[in-house]
Coordinates of C-alpha atoms in Angstrom, one line a residue:
Chain J
X14 CA 70.4 135.1 30.1
X15 CA 68.6 138.6 28.6
X16 CA 65.1 138.8 30.3
X17 CA 62.7 140.1 27.7
X18 CA 61.8 143.7 27.5
X19 CA 58.8 144.7 30.0
X20 CA 59.1 140.7 31.6
X21 CA 59.8 142.0 34.9
X22 CA 57.2 143.8 37.4
X23 CA 58.3 147.3 38.1
X24 CA 59.3 147.3 41.5
X25 CA 61.5 144.6 40.6
X26 CA 63.4 146.7 37.7
X27 CA 63.4 149.4 39.7
X28 CA 65.3 147.5 42.2
X29 CA 67.9 145.7 39.8
X30 CA 68.7 148.9 38.3
X31 CA 69.6 150.6 42.0
X32 CA 71.6 147.3 42.9
X33 CA 73.6 147.5 39.5
X34 CA 74.6 151.0 38.9
X35 CA 76.9 151.7 42.0
X36 CA 79.0 148.6 40.5
X37 CA 78.6 150.1 36.9
X38 CA 80.3 153.7 38.2
X39 CA 83.0 151.8 40.2
X40 CA 84.0 149.8 37.3
X41 CA 84.0 152.9 34.9
X42 CA 86.5 154.7 37.4
X43 CA 88.5 151.6 38.0
X44 CA 88.8 151.2 34.0
X45 CA 89.9 155.2 33.9
X46 CA 92.0 154.5 37.2
X47 CA 93.5 151.0 35.9
X48 CA 94.0 152.1 32.0
X49 CA 93.9 155.5 31.4
X50 CA 96.1 156.7 28.7
X51 CA 98.3 153.3 28.7
X52 CA 97.7 152.5 25.2
X53 CA 98.5 148.7 25.4
X54 CA 96.0 148.0 28.3
X55 CA 93.5 150.3 26.2
X56 CA 93.8 147.9 23.3
X57 CA 94.1 144.5 25.4
X58 CA 90.5 145.4 26.9
X59 CA 89.4 146.4 23.9
X60 CA 89.9 143.2 22.7
X61 CA 88.7 141.9 25.8
X62 CA 85.4 143.4 25.0
X63 CA 85.3 142.6 21.6
X64 CA 85.3 138.8 22.4
X65 CA 82.7 139.3 24.6
X66 CA 80.7 141.0 21.6
X67 CA 81.5 138.2 19.5
X68 CA 80.5 135.6 22.2
X69 CA 77.3 137.3 22.8
X70 CA 75.9 138.0 19.3
X71 CA 76.3 133.9 18.6
X72 CA 73.3 131.6 19.6
X73 CA 74.4 128.3 19.6
X74 CA 72.7 125.2 19.3
X75 CA 72.6 122.9 22.4
X76 CA 72.2 119.0 23.4
X77 CA 69.0 119.7 24.5
X78 CA 67.4 120.8 21.1
X79 CA 67.3 124.6 22.3
X80 CA 70.0 127.6 21.6
X81 CA 71.3 129.9 23.7
X82 CA 74.2 132.2 24.3
X83 CA 77.8 132.1 25.4
X84 CA 78.9 134.8 27.2
X85 CA 82.5 135.9 26.3
X86 CA 82.6 137.4 30.1
X87 CA 85.8 135.3 32.0
X88 CA 88.4 136.5 29.2
X89 CA 88.3 140.0 30.4
X90 CA 87.5 139.2 34.0
X91 CA 90.7 137.1 34.1
X92 CA 92.7 140.0 32.6
X93 CA 91.3 143.0 34.6
X94 CA 89.8 142.2 37.1
X95 CA 85.6 141.9 37.4
X96 CA 84.1 145.3 37.5
X97 CA 86.1 146.6 34.3
X98 CA 83.4 143.9 32.1
X99 CA 80.4 145.4 34.2
X100 CA 80.9 148.2 31.5
X101 CA 81.5 146.1 29.0
X102 CA 78.4 143.8 29.9
X103 CA 76.6 146.9 29.9
X104 CA 77.6 148.6 26.5
X105 CA 76.7 144.9 25.1
X106 CA 73.5 144.6 26.6
X107 CA 72.4 148.2 25.5
X108 CA 73.2 147.3 22.0
X109 CA 71.5 144.3 21.7
X110 CA 68.2 145.7 23.9
X111 CA 68.6 149.2 21.7
X112 CA 68.9 147.6 17.8
X113 CA 68.2 143.8 18.0
X114 CA 65.2 143.4 20.3
X115 CA 66.9 141.2 22.5
X116 CA 67.0 142.2 26.3
X117 CA 65.4 145.6 27.4
X118 CA 65.6 148.7 28.7
X119 CA 63.4 147.7 31.5
X120 CA 65.3 145.0 32.4
X121 CA 68.8 146.5 31.6
X122 CA 69.1 146.3 35.1
X123 CA 68.7 142.9 36.4
X124 CA 70.3 141.7 32.8
X125 CA 73.7 143.5 33.9
X126 CA 73.4 142.3 37.2
X127 CA 73.6 138.5 36.1
X128 CA 75.8 139.6 33.0
X129 CA 78.1 142.0 34.0
X130 CA 78.2 141.7 38.1
X131 CA 77.8 138.0 39.2
X132 CA 79.2 136.1 36.2
X133 CA 82.3 138.2 36.2
X134 CA 82.6 138.0 40.5
X135 CA 82.0 134.1 40.4
X136 CA 84.6 133.9 37.3
X137 CA 87.4 135.9 39.2
X138 CA 86.9 134.5 42.6
X139 CA 87.2 131.1 41.0
X140 CA 90.2 132.1 39.1
X141 CA 91.8 133.1 42.1
X142 CA 90.8 130.1 44.3
X143 CA 91.9 128.0 41.1
X144 CA 95.7 129.4 40.8
X145 CA 95.7 129.4 44.8
X146 CA 94.8 125.8 44.4
X147 CA 97.9 125.6 42.0
X148 CA 96.4 124.7 38.9
X149 CA 97.5 125.5 35.9
X150 CA 96.7 128.2 34.2
X151 CA 94.9 126.6 31.2
X152 CA 92.7 124.6 33.8
X153 CA 91.6 127.5 35.9
X154 CA 90.8 129.4 32.9
X155 CA 88.6 127.0 31.6
X156 CA 86.7 126.1 35.2
X157 CA 86.7 130.2 35.7
X158 CA 85.1 131.2 32.3
X159 CA 82.2 127.5 32.7
X160 CA 81.4 128.3 36.0
X161 CA 80.8 132.1 35.4
X162 CA 78.9 131.4 32.4
X163 CA 76.4 129.1 34.4
X164 CA 76.0 131.3 37.4
X165 CA 74.8 133.9 34.8
X166 CA 72.2 132.1 33.6
X167 CA 71.3 130.9 37.2
X168 CA 71.5 134.5 38.7
X169 CA 68.7 134.9 35.3
X170 CA 66.5 132.0 36.6
X171 CA 66.6 133.2 40.3
X172 CA 65.2 136.8 39.0
X173 CA 62.7 135.0 36.8
X174 CA 61.4 133.1 40.2
X175 CA 61.5 136.0 42.7
X176 CA 59.5 138.2 40.1
X177 CA 57.1 135.2 39.2
X178 CA 56.9 132.9 42.1
X179 CA 55.1 129.7 41.3
X180 CA 51.1 129.6 42.0
X181 CA 51.7 126.3 44.2
X182 CA 55.4 125.8 45.1
X183 CA 56.2 129.3 45.2
X184 CA 60.2 130.7 44.6
X185 CA 61.9 127.3 44.6
X186 CA 59.5 125.7 42.2
X187 CA 59.5 128.4 39.6
X188 CA 63.6 128.3 40.0
X189 CA 63.6 124.9 39.5
X190 CA 61.1 125.4 36.3
X191 CA 63.7 128.4 34.8
X192 CA 66.8 127.1 36.1
X193 CA 65.3 123.7 34.0
X194 CA 64.8 125.8 31.0
X195 CA 68.3 127.8 31.0
X196 CA 70.7 125.8 32.7
X197 CA 70.8 122.6 31.5
X198 CA 71.0 124.0 27.8
X199 CA 73.6 126.3 29.1
X200 CA 76.2 123.0 30.0
X201 CA 77.8 122.4 26.1
X202 CA 77.7 126.4 25.9
X203 CA 80.0 127.0 28.6
X204 CA 82.2 124.0 28.1
X205 CA 82.9 125.9 24.7
X206 CA 83.1 129.4 25.8
X207 CA 85.6 128.2 28.0
X208 CA 87.5 126.2 25.4
X209 CA 87.7 129.2 23.4
X210 CA 88.5 131.6 26.6
X211 CA 91.2 128.9 27.1
X212 CA 92.4 129.4 23.5
X213 CA 92.6 133.3 23.8
X214 CA 94.9 132.8 27.2
X215 CA 97.6 130.4 25.3
X216 CA 97.7 132.6 22.4
X217 CA 98.2 135.7 25.2
X218 CA 100.7 133.8 26.9
X219 CA 103.0 133.0 23.7
X220 CA 102.9 136.0 21.9
X221 CA 102.4 139.0 24.8
X222 CA 103.5 137.8 28.2
X223 CA 105.2 140.9 29.0
X224 CA 101.7 142.9 29.2
X225 CA 100.3 139.8 31.3
X226 CA 103.1 140.5 33.7
X227 CA 102.2 144.3 33.6
X228 CA 98.6 143.3 34.7
X229 CA 99.8 141.8 37.8
X230 CA 97.8 138.7 37.5
X231 CA 98.7 135.0 37.5
X232 CA 99.2 134.4 34.0
X233 CA 102.4 133.8 32.8
X234 CA 104.0 130.3 32.1
X235 CA 106.0 129.7 35.2
X236 CA 103.3 130.1 37.9
Chain F
X5 CA 101.2 124.2 23.6
X6 CA 100.3 123.9 19.4
X7 CA 98.8 120.5 20.0
X8 CA 96.2 121.8 23.0
X9 CA 94.8 124.2 20.8
X10 CA 94.4 122.2 17.7
X11 CA 92.6 119.9 20.3
X12 CA 90.6 122.4 21.9
X13 CA 89.3 124.2 18.1
X14 CA 88.4 120.4 17.4
X15 CA 86.7 120.3 20.6
X16 CA 85.0 123.5 20.3
X17 CA 83.7 122.8 16.8
X18 CA 82.4 119.4 17.8
X19 CA 80.5 120.4 20.8
X20 CA 79.0 122.7 18.6
X21 CA 78.2 121.0 15.8
X22 CA 77.3 117.4 17.2
X23 CA 73.6 118.9 18.2
X24 CA 72.8 119.7 14.8
X25 CA 72.9 116.0 14.1
X26 CA 71.9 114.2 17.5
X27 CA 69.4 116.5 18.3
X28 CA 65.5 115.8 17.2
X29 CA 64.3 119.4 15.1
X30 CA 60.6 119.2 17.3
X31 CA 61.9 122.1 19.7
X32 CA 63.5 123.2 16.4
X33 CA 66.4 124.5 18.4
X34 CA 64.6 127.8 20.3
X35 CA 65.9 130.3 22.1
X36 CA 66.1 129.5 26.3
X37 CA 64.9 133.5 26.6
X38 CA 62.0 132.7 24.3
X39 CA 61.2 129.5 26.5
X40 CA 61.3 131.3 29.8
X41 CA 59.1 134.2 28.3
X42 CA 56.4 131.4 27.4
X43 CA 57.1 129.9 31.0
X44 CA 55.8 133.2 32.4
X45 CA 53.1 133.5 29.9
X46 CA 51.7 130.1 30.6
X47 CA 52.2 130.4 34.9
X48 CA 50.8 134.1 35.2
X49 CA 48.1 134.7 32.4
X50 CA 47.4 138.3 34.1
X51 CA 50.6 139.3 33.5
X52 CA 50.8 142.4 30.7
X53 CA 54.5 143.4 29.8
X54 CA 54.3 146.9 30.9
X55 CA 56.9 148.2 28.6
X56 CA 57.8 147.4 25.0
X57 CA 60.3 147.7 22.7
X58 CA 61.5 151.1 21.9
X59 CA 62.5 149.8 18.4
X60 CA 62.8 146.8 16.8
X61 CA 64.0 144.9 13.9
X62 CA 61.1 145.1 11.2
X63 CA 62.1 141.1 10.2
X64 CA 63.8 138.6 10.8
X65 CA 66.1 139.3 8.3
X66 CA 66.9 142.1 9.7
X67 CA 67.6 141.1 13.0
X68 CA 69.5 138.7 11.1
X69 CA 71.6 141.7 10.2
X70 CA 72.2 143.4 13.4
X71 CA 73.0 140.3 15.0
X72 CA 76.0 139.7 12.2
X73 CA 76.6 143.3 12.9
X74 CA 77.2 142.6 16.1
X75 CA 79.4 139.4 16.1
X76 CA 81.3 141.6 12.6
X77 CA 82.2 144.2 14.9
X78 CA 83.8 141.8 17.6
X79 CA 85.5 139.6 15.1
X80 CA 87.3 142.8 13.8
X81 CA 88.5 144.4 17.0
X82 CA 89.9 140.8 18.2
X83 CA 91.5 139.9 14.7
X84 CA 93.0 143.1 14.5
X85 CA 94.8 143.0 18.1
X86 CA 95.7 139.0 17.4
X87 CA 97.0 139.9 13.8
X88 CA 99.0 143.3 15.8
X89 CA 100.2 141.4 18.7
X90 CA 101.7 138.4 16.9
X91 CA 103.2 140.7 14.1
X92 CA 104.9 142.2 16.7
X93 CA 106.5 140.0 19.2
X94 CA 107.4 138.1 15.7
X95 CA 109.3 141.1 14.5
X96 CA 111.1 141.8 17.8
X97 CA 112.3 137.9 18.1
X98 CA 113.8 138.5 14.2

């Protein structure tokens, strides 16, 4: 999902920055308000961020013969709501842009928009919907993490299609081309990531259900 | 719960390692980010990247080092949290 440094026209790069910045500011504000000085919550947020850090550092092989990254965004989203993950995603992307030559500073706005905004919000809404439909927590977490991951890669494809429409077919054909690179490769990875997220949530339910209840989320065993 | 966890862990290992056995190596598991970049370059030969990396790792080994560093930080913090939480909860229930 990393758009390579310099590979978005200047006007697009600026527009994505402009769209992402308010979400980032809101995210920082919410983290301060939600977590503030509560050490327990801070620790759990650090663990969710660490999960995203770990997963996004791995390039996994996929059945298409390509490789790509999982994202690790779903876990923190389910625990802390989407805006907190905008901040986490920005930190991850900055680390990768500055030290790994992955993604980039010029494309940071666009990458934050896919990884830090669309991904978390899609995960969150799907999670809420699944709980509303009375699915079990494991299933809800699985579907939410899986589709959240895919939505990130579709967003990247859309961003690239907008910037580089196909010379004959326009944006739609270009979108098909970019998503055929990203989306199919991503399916098995999205499943792996979702399974891993379920593992961590299972752990939290067993050993830290009190903290989950205080996060006011439908994560405890009964629901 | 325990059985479910073991099954999930096995599924992850299988899903991740399966491609290494059944895919041909012609494509060499190239990264999708780079494939997208190539597609842009092919379809828009006139496009020039207008911004370049401020700094990049000098070679593939150093890049690998930084990727490992990122994994290590993530795994370290996550491991600390898991250990702490489990230890605390076992102590309480005793």
